[in-house]
PDB file of C-alpha atoms in Angstrom:
ATOM      1  CA  UNK A   1       0.185  -0.306  -0.129  1.00 55.00           C
ATOM      2  CA  UNK A   2       1.131   3.505  -0.650  1.00 71.00           C
ATOM      3  CA  UNK A   3      -0.009   6.527   0.819  1.00 83.00           C
ATOM      4  CA  UNK A   4      -0.512  10.295  -0.410  1.00 86.00           C
ATOM      5  CA  UNK A   5      -1.458  12.505   2.235  1.00 93.00           C
ATOM      6  CA  UNK A   6      -1.773  16.319   2.562  1.00 95.00           C
ATOM      7  CA  UNK A   7       1.420  18.146   4.267  1.00 95.00           C
ATOM      8  CA  UNK A   8       1.655  16.316   7.838  1.00 96.00           C
ATOM      9  CA  UNK A   9       2.547  17.520  11.062  1.00 97.00           C
ATOM     10  CA  UNK A  10       3.390  14.905  13.877  1.00 97.00           C
ATOM     11  CA  UNK A  11       4.053  16.795  17.014  1.00 97.00           C
ATOM     12  CA  UNK A  12       6.024  15.238  20.234  1.00 94.00           C
ATOM     13  CA  UNK A  13       6.760  12.113  18.326  1.00 93.00           C
ATOM     14  CA  UNK A  14       7.426   9.576  21.119  1.00 87.00           C
ATOM     15  CA  UNK A  15       6.853   5.680  20.874  1.00 88.00           C
ATOM     16  CA  UNK A  16       3.460   5.271  19.667  1.00 91.00           C
ATOM     17  CA  UNK A  17       3.779   8.379  17.228  1.00 92.00           C
ATOM     18  CA  UNK A  18       7.211   7.331  15.650  1.00 92.00           C
ATOM     19  CA  UNK A  19       5.443   3.717  14.805  1.00 92.00           C
ATOM     20  CA  UNK A  20       2.454   5.240  13.312  1.00 94.00           C
ATOM     21  CA  UNK A  21       5.691   7.858  11.336  1.00 94.00           C
ATOM     22  CA  UNK A  22       7.349   4.450  10.325  1.00 92.00           C
ATOM     23  CA  UNK A  23       4.262   2.987   9.304  1.00 92.00           C
ATOM     24  CA  UNK A  24       3.523   5.874   6.584  1.00 93.00           C
ATOM     25  CA  UNK A  25       6.987   5.963   5.705  1.00 91.00           C
ATOM     26  CA  UNK A  26       7.199   2.215   5.236  1.00 90.00           C
ATOM     27  CA  UNK A  27       4.036   2.625   3.166  1.00 91.00           C
ATOM     28  CA  UNK A  28       5.652   5.329   0.932  1.00 91.00           C
ATOM     29  CA  UNK A  29       4.809   8.558   2.307  1.00 91.00           C
ATOM     30  CA  UNK A  30       7.042  11.019   1.087  1.00 91.00           C
ATOM     31  CA  UNK A  31      10.000  12.123   4.194  1.00 92.00           C
ATOM     32  CA  UNK A  32       9.932  15.414   2.484  1.00 91.00           C
ATOM     33  CA  UNK A  33       5.759  15.709   3.230  1.00 93.00           C
ATOM     34  CA  UNK A  34       6.483  15.287   7.138  1.00 95.00           C
ATOM     35  CA  UNK A  35       7.550  17.969   9.703  1.00 95.00           C
ATOM     36  CA  UNK A  36       7.982  16.240  13.158  1.00 96.00           C
ATOM     37  CA  UNK A  37       8.612  17.756  16.543  1.00 97.00           C
ATOM     38  CA  UNK A  38      10.101  16.167  19.503  1.00 95.00           C
ATOM     39  CA  UNK A  39      11.193  17.421  22.830  1.00 94.00           C
ATOM     40  CA  UNK A  40      15.178  16.742  22.933  1.00 94.00           C
ATOM     41  CA  UNK A  41      17.608  17.604  20.326  1.00 95.00           C
ATOM     42  CA  UNK A  42      18.818  13.550  20.098  1.00 94.00           C
ATOM     43  CA  UNK A  43      15.565  12.059  19.374  1.00 93.00           C
ATOM     44  CA  UNK A  44      15.161  15.215  16.657  1.00 94.00           C
ATOM     45  CA  UNK A  45      19.030  14.590  15.115  1.00 94.00           C
ATOM     46  CA  UNK A  46      17.117  10.771  14.322  1.00 92.00           C
ATOM     47  CA  UNK A  47      14.993  12.040  12.665  1.00 92.00           C
ATOM     48  CA  UNK A  48      16.817  14.055  10.576  1.00 93.00           C
ATOM     49  CA  UNK A  49      19.641  11.550  10.165  1.00 91.00           C
ATOM     50  CA  UNK A  50      16.597   9.093   8.640  1.00 87.00           C
ATOM     51  CA  UNK A  51      15.585  12.145   6.036  1.00 88.00           C
ATOM     52  CA  UNK A  52      12.590  13.817   8.090  1.00 91.00           C
ATOM     53  CA  UNK A  53      12.253  17.828   8.685  1.00 92.00           C
ATOM     54  CA  UNK A  54      12.983  17.163  12.540  1.00 95.00           C
ATOM     55  CA  UNK A  55      13.569  19.830  14.959  1.00 96.00           C
ATOM     56  CA  UNK A  56      13.417  20.194  18.956  1.00 96.00           C
ATOM     57  CA  UNK A  57      11.528  22.365  21.105  1.00 95.00           C
ATOM     58  CA  UNK A  58      14.248  22.357  23.538  1.00 94.00           C
ATOM     59  CA  UNK A  59      16.283  24.332  20.760  1.00 95.00           C
ATOM     60  CA  UNK A  60      13.390  26.175  19.068  1.00 96.00           C
ATOM     61  CA  UNK A  61      10.558  27.374  20.526  1.00 95.00           C
ATOM     62  CA  UNK A  62       8.949  27.643  17.524  1.00 96.00           C
ATOM     63  CA  UNK A  63       9.528  24.459  16.413  1.00 97.00           C
ATOM     64  CA  UNK A  64       5.408  23.336  16.778  1.00 97.00           C
ATOM     65  CA  UNK A  65       4.181  26.272  15.634  1.00 97.00           C
ATOM     66  CA  UNK A  66       6.278  25.995  12.500  1.00 97.00           C
ATOM     67  CA  UNK A  67       5.953  22.616  11.696  1.00 97.00           C
ATOM     68  CA  UNK A  68       1.545  23.023  11.768  1.00 97.00           C
ATOM     69  CA  UNK A  69       1.825  26.058   8.891  1.00 97.00           C
ATOM     70  CA  UNK A  70       0.437  24.695   6.018  1.00 96.00           C
ATOM     71  CA  UNK A  71      -0.075  21.496   7.536  1.00 97.00           C
ATOM     72  CA  UNK A  72      -3.540  19.701   6.542  1.00 97.00           C
ATOM     73  CA  UNK A  73      -3.052  16.627   8.812  1.00 98.00           C
ATOM     74  CA  UNK A  74      -1.587  17.506  12.522  1.00 98.00           C
ATOM     75  CA  UNK A  75      -0.752  14.752  15.060  1.00 97.00           C
ATOM     76  CA  UNK A  76      -0.645  14.892  18.213  1.00 97.00           C
ATOM     77  CA  UNK A  77       1.659  12.546  19.765  1.00 94.00           C
ATOM     78  CA  UNK A  78       2.259  14.221  23.749  1.00 94.00           C
ATOM     79  CA  UNK A  79       0.989  12.710  26.762  1.00 91.00           C
ATOM     80  CA  UNK A  80      -2.791  13.666  27.713  1.00 89.00           C
ATOM     81  CA  UNK A  81      -1.415  16.066  29.945  1.00 90.00           C
ATOM     82  CA  UNK A  82      -0.013  18.000  27.444  1.00 94.00           C
ATOM     83  CA  UNK A  83      -2.556  17.836  24.702  1.00 95.00           C
ATOM     84  CA  UNK A  84      -4.720  21.417  25.874  1.00 96.00           C
ATOM     85  CA  UNK A  85      -1.460  23.493  26.293  1.00 96.00           C
ATOM     86  CA  UNK A  86       0.323  21.941  22.822  1.00 97.00           C
ATOM     87  CA  UNK A  87      -3.292  22.938  21.070  1.00 98.00           C
ATOM     88  CA  UNK A  88      -3.038  26.468  22.895  1.00 98.00           C
ATOM     89  CA  UNK A  89       0.032  27.339  21.572  1.00 97.00           C
ATOM     90  CA  UNK A  90      -0.254  26.278  17.699  1.00 98.00           C
ATOM     91  CA  UNK A  91      -3.740  27.337  17.846  1.00 97.00           C
ATOM     92  CA  UNK A  92      -2.936  30.608  15.752  1.00 97.00           C
ATOM     93  CA  UNK A  93      -1.058  28.807  13.133  1.00 97.00           C
ATOM     94  CA  UNK A  94      -3.455  25.846  12.328  1.00 97.00           C
ATOM     95  CA  UNK A  95      -4.788  26.611   8.339  1.00 95.00           C
ATOM     96  CA  UNK A  96      -8.541  26.543   8.049  1.00 93.00           C
ATOM     97  CA  UNK A  97      -9.805  22.738   6.972  1.00 95.00           C
ATOM     98  CA  UNK A  98      -6.621  21.380   8.836  1.00 97.00           C
ATOM     99  CA  UNK A  99      -7.271  18.051  10.665  1.00 98.00           C
ATOM    100  CA  UNK A 100      -6.122  17.264  13.773  1.00 98.00           C
ATOM    101  CA  UNK A 101      -5.373  14.058  15.176  1.00 98.00           C
ATOM    102  CA  UNK A 102      -4.696  13.252  18.353  1.00 96.00           C
ATOM    103  CA  UNK A 103      -3.397   9.738  19.887  1.00 94.00           C
ATOM    104  CA  UNK A 104      -4.065  10.573  23.896  1.00 90.00           C
ATOM    105  CA  UNK A 105      -6.445   8.625  25.660  1.00 86.00           C
ATOM    106  CA  UNK A 106      -8.567  10.523  27.832  1.00 84.00           C
ATOM    107  CA  UNK A 107      -8.863  13.997  25.786  1.00 91.00           C
ATOM    108  CA  UNK A 108     -12.300  14.008  24.357  1.00 93.00           C
ATOM    109  CA  UNK A 109     -12.716  15.812  21.124  1.00 96.00           C
ATOM    110  CA  UNK A 110     -15.105  18.499  22.959  1.00 95.00           C
ATOM    111  CA  UNK A 111     -11.732  19.666  25.110  1.00 94.00           C
ATOM    112  CA  UNK A 112     -10.001  19.528  21.867  1.00 96.00           C
ATOM    113  CA  UNK A 113     -12.241  21.998  19.983  1.00 97.00           C
ATOM    114  CA  UNK A 114     -12.511  24.143  22.630  1.00 97.00           C
ATOM    115  CA  UNK A 115      -8.738  25.518  21.904  1.00 97.00           C
ATOM    116  CA  UNK A 116      -8.793  25.079  18.089  1.00 97.00           C
ATOM    117  CA  UNK A 117     -10.222  27.940  15.858  1.00 96.00           C
ATOM    118  CA  UNK A 118     -13.320  27.068  14.118  1.00 95.00           C
ATOM    119  CA  UNK A 119     -12.987  25.202  10.641  1.00 95.00           C
ATOM    120  CA  UNK A 120     -10.670  22.804  12.021  1.00 98.00           C
ATOM    121  CA  UNK A 121     -11.295  19.348  12.221  1.00 98.00           C
ATOM    122  CA  UNK A 122     -10.937  17.086  15.257  1.00 98.00           C
ATOM    123  CA  UNK A 123     -10.479  13.476  15.445  1.00 98.00           C
ATOM    124  CA  UNK A 124      -9.619  11.094  18.250  1.00 97.00           C
ATOM    125  CA  UNK A 125      -7.497   7.898  17.436  1.00 97.00           C
ATOM    126  CA  UNK A 126      -6.584   5.311  20.037  1.00 95.00           C
ATOM    127  CA  UNK A 127      -4.261   2.694  18.110  1.00 95.00           C
ATOM    128  CA  UNK A 128      -2.398  -0.082  20.128  1.00 95.00           C
ATOM    129  CA  UNK A 129       1.000  -1.285  20.234  1.00 93.00           C
ATOM    130  CA  UNK A 130       1.521  -3.921  17.476  1.00 95.00           C
ATOM    131  CA  UNK A 131       0.948  -1.024  14.787  1.00 94.00           C
ATOM    132  CA  UNK A 132       4.834  -0.599  15.484  1.00 90.00           C
ATOM    133  CA  UNK A 133       4.665  -4.134  12.902  1.00 93.00           C
ATOM    134  CA  UNK A 134       2.056  -3.446  10.722  1.00 92.00           C
ATOM    135  CA  UNK A 135      -0.710  -5.218  12.541  1.00 95.00           C
ATOM    136  CA  UNK A 136      -2.292  -2.295  14.955  1.00 96.00           C
ATOM    137  CA  UNK A 137      -5.870  -1.790  15.686  1.00 97.00           C
ATOM    138  CA  UNK A 138      -6.783   2.142  15.805  1.00 97.00           C
ATOM    139  CA  UNK A 139     -10.203   3.008  16.722  1.00 97.00           C
ATOM    140  CA  UNK A 140     -10.943   6.655  15.156  1.00 98.00           C
ATOM    141  CA  UNK A 141     -13.991   8.855  16.442  1.00 97.00           C
ATOM    142  CA  UNK A 142     -15.205  12.258  15.030  1.00 98.00           C
ATOM    143  CA  UNK A 143     -15.262  14.931  16.781  1.00 96.00           C
ATOM    144  CA  UNK A 144     -18.132  17.355  16.090  1.00 97.00           C
ATOM    145  CA  UNK A 145     -16.293  19.434  13.702  1.00 95.00           C
ATOM    146  CA  UNK A 146     -15.055  16.849  11.561  1.00 97.00           C
ATOM    147  CA  UNK A 147     -16.747  15.646   8.704  1.00 97.00           C
ATOM    148  CA  UNK A 148     -16.552  12.538   6.576  1.00 97.00           C
ATOM    149  CA  UNK A 149     -13.836  13.698   4.584  1.00 97.00           C
ATOM    150  CA  UNK A 150     -11.711  14.204   7.577  1.00 97.00           C
ATOM    151  CA  UNK A 151     -12.365  11.318   9.238  1.00 97.00           C
ATOM    152  CA  UNK A 152     -11.422   9.444   6.078  1.00 97.00           C
ATOM    153  CA  UNK A 153      -8.533  11.168   6.055  1.00 96.00           C
ATOM    154  CA  UNK A 154      -7.400  10.284   9.688  1.00 97.00           C
ATOM    155  CA  UNK A 155      -8.284   6.835   9.155  1.00 97.00           C
ATOM    156  CA  UNK A 156      -5.749   6.634   6.071  1.00 96.00           C
ATOM    157  CA  UNK A 157      -2.421   7.644   8.531  1.00 96.00           C
ATOM    158  CA  UNK A 158      -3.551   4.330  10.559  1.00 96.00           C
ATOM    159  CA  UNK A 159      -4.445   2.292   7.985  1.00 95.00           C
ATOM    160  CA  UNK A 160      -1.335   1.776   6.340  1.00 94.00           C
ATOM    161  CA  UNK A 161      -0.238   0.023   9.398  1.00 94.00           C
ATOM    162  CA  UNK A 162      -2.829  -2.299  10.271  1.00 96.00           C
ATOM    163  CA  UNK A 163      -6.754  -2.392  10.711  1.00 97.00           C
ATOM    164  CA  UNK A 164      -9.400   0.678  11.524  1.00 98.00           C
ATOM    165  CA  UNK A 165     -12.874   0.687  13.260  1.00 98.00           C
ATOM    166  CA  UNK A 166     -14.730   3.899  13.111  1.00 97.00           C
ATOM    167  CA  UNK A 167     -16.618   4.041  16.457  1.00 97.00           C
ATOM    168  CA  UNK A 168     -18.896   6.805  17.999  1.00 97.00           C
ATOM    169  CA  UNK A 169     -16.822   8.532  20.658  1.00 96.00           C
ATOM    170  CA  UNK A 170     -18.749   7.202  23.394  1.00 95.00           C
ATOM    171  CA  UNK A 171     -17.502   3.855  22.452  1.00 95.00           C
ATOM    172  CA  UNK A 172     -13.622   4.969  22.100  1.00 94.00           C
ATOM    173  CA  UNK A 173     -13.004   3.960  25.862  1.00 92.00           C
ATOM    174  CA  UNK A 174     -14.342   0.573  25.629  1.00 95.00           C
ATOM    175  CA  UNK A 175     -12.598   0.143  22.047  1.00 96.00           C
ATOM    176  CA  UNK A 176      -9.304   0.887  23.953  1.00 93.00           C
ATOM    177  CA  UNK A 177     -10.176  -1.348  26.743  1.00 94.00           C
ATOM    178  CA  UNK A 178     -10.111  -4.389  24.210  1.00 96.00           C
ATOM    179  CA  UNK A 179      -7.835  -3.467  21.448  1.00 96.00           C
ATOM    180  CA  UNK A 180      -5.624  -0.685  23.076  1.00 94.00           C
ATOM    181  CA  UNK A 181      -5.012  -3.000  26.402  1.00 95.00           C
ATOM    182  CA  UNK A 182      -5.701  -6.210  24.459  1.00 96.00           C
ATOM    183  CA  UNK A 183      -1.965  -6.635  24.044  1.00 96.00           C
ATOM    184  CA  UNK A 184      -1.116  -6.681  27.554  1.00 97.00           C
ATOM    185  CA  UNK A 185      -3.984  -9.299  28.462  1.00 97.00           C
ATOM    186  CA  UNK A 186      -2.169 -11.557  25.512  1.00 97.00           C
ATOM    187  CA  UNK A 187       1.383 -11.028  27.164  1.00 98.00           C
ATOM    188  CA  UNK A 188      -0.232 -12.000  30.457  1.00 98.00           C
ATOM    189  CA  UNK A 189      -1.955 -15.386  29.167  1.00 97.00           C
ATOM    190  CA  UNK A 190       1.546 -16.119  27.576  1.00 98.00           C
ATOM    191  CA  UNK A 191       3.676 -15.211  31.105  1.00 98.00           C
ATOM    192  CA  UNK A 192       1.259 -17.481  33.063  1.00 97.00           C
ATOM    193  CA  UNK A 193       1.007 -19.782  30.813  1.00 98.00           C
ATOM    194  CA  UNK A 194       4.811 -20.630  30.286  1.00 98.00           C
ATOM    195  CA  UNK A 195       5.004 -20.567  34.305  1.00 98.00           C
ATOM    196  CA  UNK A 196       2.444 -23.444  33.887  1.00 98.00           C
ATOM    197  CA  UNK A 197       4.561 -25.360  31.259  1.00 98.00           C
ATOM    198  CA  UNK A 198       7.432 -24.735  33.728  1.00 98.00           C
ATOM    199  CA  UNK A 199       5.828 -25.972  36.192  1.00 98.00           C
ATOM    200  CA  UNK A 200       5.011 -29.390  34.703  1.00 98.00           C
ATOM    201  CA  UNK A 201       8.581 -29.520  34.756  1.00 98.00           C
ATOM    202  CA  UNK A 202       9.457 -28.363  31.276  1.00 98.00           C
ATOM    203  CA  UNK A 203      12.599 -25.854  31.148  1.00 98.00           C
ATOM    204  CA  UNK A 204      12.049 -21.692  30.529  1.00 98.00           C
ATOM    205  CA  UNK A 205      13.535 -22.372  26.664  1.00 98.00           C
ATOM    206  CA  UNK A 206      10.789 -25.636  26.283  1.00 98.00           C
ATOM    207  CA  UNK A 207       7.987 -23.720  27.748  1.00 98.00           C
ATOM    208  CA  UNK A 208       8.602 -20.800  25.979  1.00 98.00           C
ATOM    209  CA  UNK A 209       8.781 -22.722  22.522  1.00 98.00           C
ATOM    210  CA  UNK A 210       5.648 -24.552  23.544  1.00 98.00           C
ATOM    211  CA  UNK A 211       3.248 -21.901  24.353  1.00 98.00           C
ATOM    212  CA  UNK A 212       4.677 -18.877  21.777  1.00 98.00           C
ATOM    213  CA  UNK A 213       4.508 -21.631  18.986  1.00 98.00           C
ATOM    214  CA  UNK A 214       1.179 -22.602  20.147  1.00 98.00           C
ATOM    215  CA  UNK A 215      -0.294 -19.072  19.971  1.00 98.00           C
ATOM    216  CA  UNK A 216       1.130 -18.026  17.016  1.00 97.00           C
ATOM    217  CA  UNK A 217       0.054 -21.036  15.246  1.00 98.00           C
ATOM    218  CA  UNK A 218      -3.530 -21.006  16.459  1.00 98.00           C
ATOM    219  CA  UNK A 219      -4.065 -17.277  15.851  1.00 97.00           C
ATOM    220  CA  UNK A 220      -2.612 -18.114  11.838  1.00 97.00           C
ATOM    221  CA  UNK A 221      -5.030 -20.889  11.467  1.00 97.00           C
ATOM    222  CA  UNK A 222      -7.433 -19.084  12.826  1.00 97.00           C
ATOM    223  CA  UNK A 223      -7.149 -15.910  10.576  1.00 95.00           C
ATOM    224  CA  UNK A 224      -6.514 -18.054   7.282  1.00 97.00           C
ATOM    225  CA  UNK A 225      -9.117 -20.519   8.166  1.00 97.00           C
ATOM    226  CA  UNK A 226     -11.970 -17.864   8.069  1.00 95.00           C
ATOM    227  CA  UNK A 227     -13.812 -20.110  10.542  1.00 97.00           C
ATOM    228  CA  UNK A 228     -15.256 -19.067  13.739  1.00 97.00           C
ATOM    229  CA  UNK A 229     -13.061 -19.190  17.209  1.00 97.00           C
ATOM    230  CA  UNK A 230     -15.854 -21.640  18.470  1.00 97.00           C
ATOM    231  CA  UNK A 231     -15.588 -23.731  15.807  1.00 97.00           C
ATOM    232  CA  UNK A 232     -11.892 -24.322  15.263  1.00 97.00           C
ATOM    233  CA  UNK A 233     -11.904 -24.962  19.395  1.00 97.00           C
ATOM    234  CA  UNK A 234     -14.925 -27.847  19.376  1.00 96.00           C
ATOM    235  CA  UNK A 235     -12.911 -29.336  15.688  1.00 96.00           C
ATOM    236  CA  UNK A 236      -9.294 -29.686  18.359  1.00 96.00           C
ATOM    237  CA  UNK A 237     -12.045 -30.794  21.348  1.00 97.00           C
ATOM    238  CA  UNK A 238     -12.593 -34.670  21.220  1.00 95.00           C
ATOM    239  CA  UNK A 239     -15.737 -35.728  23.290  1.00 95.00           C
ATOM    240  CA  UNK A 240     -14.693 -37.075  26.433  1.00 95.00           C
ATOM    241  CA  UNK A 241     -11.005 -36.384  25.832  1.00 96.00           C
ATOM    242  CA  UNK A 242      -8.204 -34.652  27.417  1.00 97.00           C
ATOM    243  CA  UNK A 243      -8.653 -31.099  25.641  1.00 97.00           C
ATOM    244  CA  UNK A 244     -12.296 -31.496  26.726  1.00 96.00           C
ATOM    245  CA  UNK A 245     -11.700 -31.833  30.291  1.00 96.00           C
ATOM    246  CA  UNK A 246      -8.794 -29.075  30.603  1.00 96.00           C
ATOM    247  CA  UNK A 247     -11.022 -26.766  28.824  1.00 96.00           C
ATOM    248  CA  UNK A 248     -14.293 -27.437  31.227  1.00 96.00           C
ATOM    249  CA  UNK A 249     -11.410 -26.162  33.816  1.00 96.00           C
ATOM    250  CA  UNK A 250     -10.886 -23.019  31.891  1.00 94.00           C
ATOM    251  CA  UNK A 251     -14.808 -22.424  31.416  1.00 94.00           C
ATOM    252  CA  UNK A 252     -15.670 -22.669  35.274  1.00 96.00           C
ATOM    253  CA  UNK A 253     -13.071 -19.921  35.657  1.00 95.00           C
ATOM    254  CA  UNK A 254     -15.130 -17.517  33.406  1.00 95.00           C
ATOM    255  CA  UNK A 255     -12.926 -16.287  31.694  1.00 93.00           C
ATOM    256  CA  UNK A 256     -15.242 -13.932  29.064  1.00 94.00           C
ATOM    257  CA  UNK A 257     -16.431 -12.436  32.832  1.00 96.00           C
ATOM    258  CA  UNK A 258     -13.310 -11.918  33.856  1.00 96.00           C
ATOM    259  CA  UNK A 259     -12.093 -10.015  30.870  1.00 96.00           C
ATOM    260  CA  UNK A 260     -15.633  -8.101  30.555  1.00 96.00           C
ATOM    261  CA  UNK A 261     -14.755  -6.959  34.377  1.00 97.00           C
ATOM    262  CA  UNK A 262     -11.276  -5.839  33.039  1.00 96.00           C
ATOM    263  CA  UNK A 263     -12.401  -3.764  30.196  1.00 96.00           C
ATOM    264  CA  UNK A 264     -14.952  -2.183  32.956  1.00 96.00           C
ATOM    265  CA  UNK A 265     -11.778  -1.320  34.881  1.00 96.00           C
ATOM    266  CA  UNK A 266     -10.254   0.211  32.061  1.00 93.00           C
ATOM    267  CA  UNK A 267     -13.027   1.877  31.045  1.00 91.00           C
ATOM    268  CA  UNK A 268     -13.460   3.705  34.669  1.00 92.00           C
ATOM    269  CA  UNK A 269      -9.708   4.618  34.308  1.00 90.00           C
ATOM    270  CA  UNK A 270     -10.348   6.292  31.477  1.00 85.00           C
ATOM    271  CA  UNK A 271     -12.995   8.405  32.463  1.00 85.00           C
ATOM    272  CA  UNK A 272     -11.284   9.487  35.650  1.00 85.00           C
ATOM    273  CA  UNK A 273      -8.125  10.646  33.608  1.00 77.00           C
ATOM    274  CA  UNK A 274     -10.700  12.789  31.355  1.00 76.00           C
ATOM    275  CA  UNK A 275     -12.161  14.370  34.327  1.00 77.00           C
ATOM    276  CA  UNK A 276      -8.484  15.451  35.413  1.00 70.00           C
TER     277      UNK A 276
END
């Protein structure tokens, strides 16, 4: 996939927005069309070495304002507590019709819209960490100011690095609790599954090979088969067999209920953050 975007400014490029940037460049976005700002000069220097126009705010206080001038897309990569101050800083330099995309958790589009000029279109995006390897899942929500073209433009930024799910903003925290926090759920599963394997007498390397290889193979089988997970599970679970007995134990643990409670805990924390 090759991507073309209007002139793009990426402000406060860190780990997540940096992964988004790398996905765009891998998809063929012209580096000359991107202006990058970072906090530290060392980080900016690394981006310049890759052929990007990058300026550090610690050496140039005007870096963010200069980056957004003439930009059709502005991606905000700073921490949630810095979003409002950043918007206040660059508001006067945002062009009419610019699409401002935030990847910060807990900062609503209404909050952002209160700090940008009329005509600037605001979109929220919540990608997850596998976006760094081109397998991300990103939730996109339009603010009141954003039309369908703005949402489509914002979606293109993330679609080159995975899947995009367009949801109302009222569902964005729930999406984050599923796909945003989801990689951590998987890593926890693998961690504890490997511990269980070691408790059965396997060494750490054997446990890693068995668990991670099984997980990888099962996920690829699910993705490639086109079948429902319940169907594939039943195909592995012979009546009165060993897998059936193991599945019964897992079902007694109420995995669905546990995952739902975990998601509600994440949603509650996102709501707390939005009020800070």
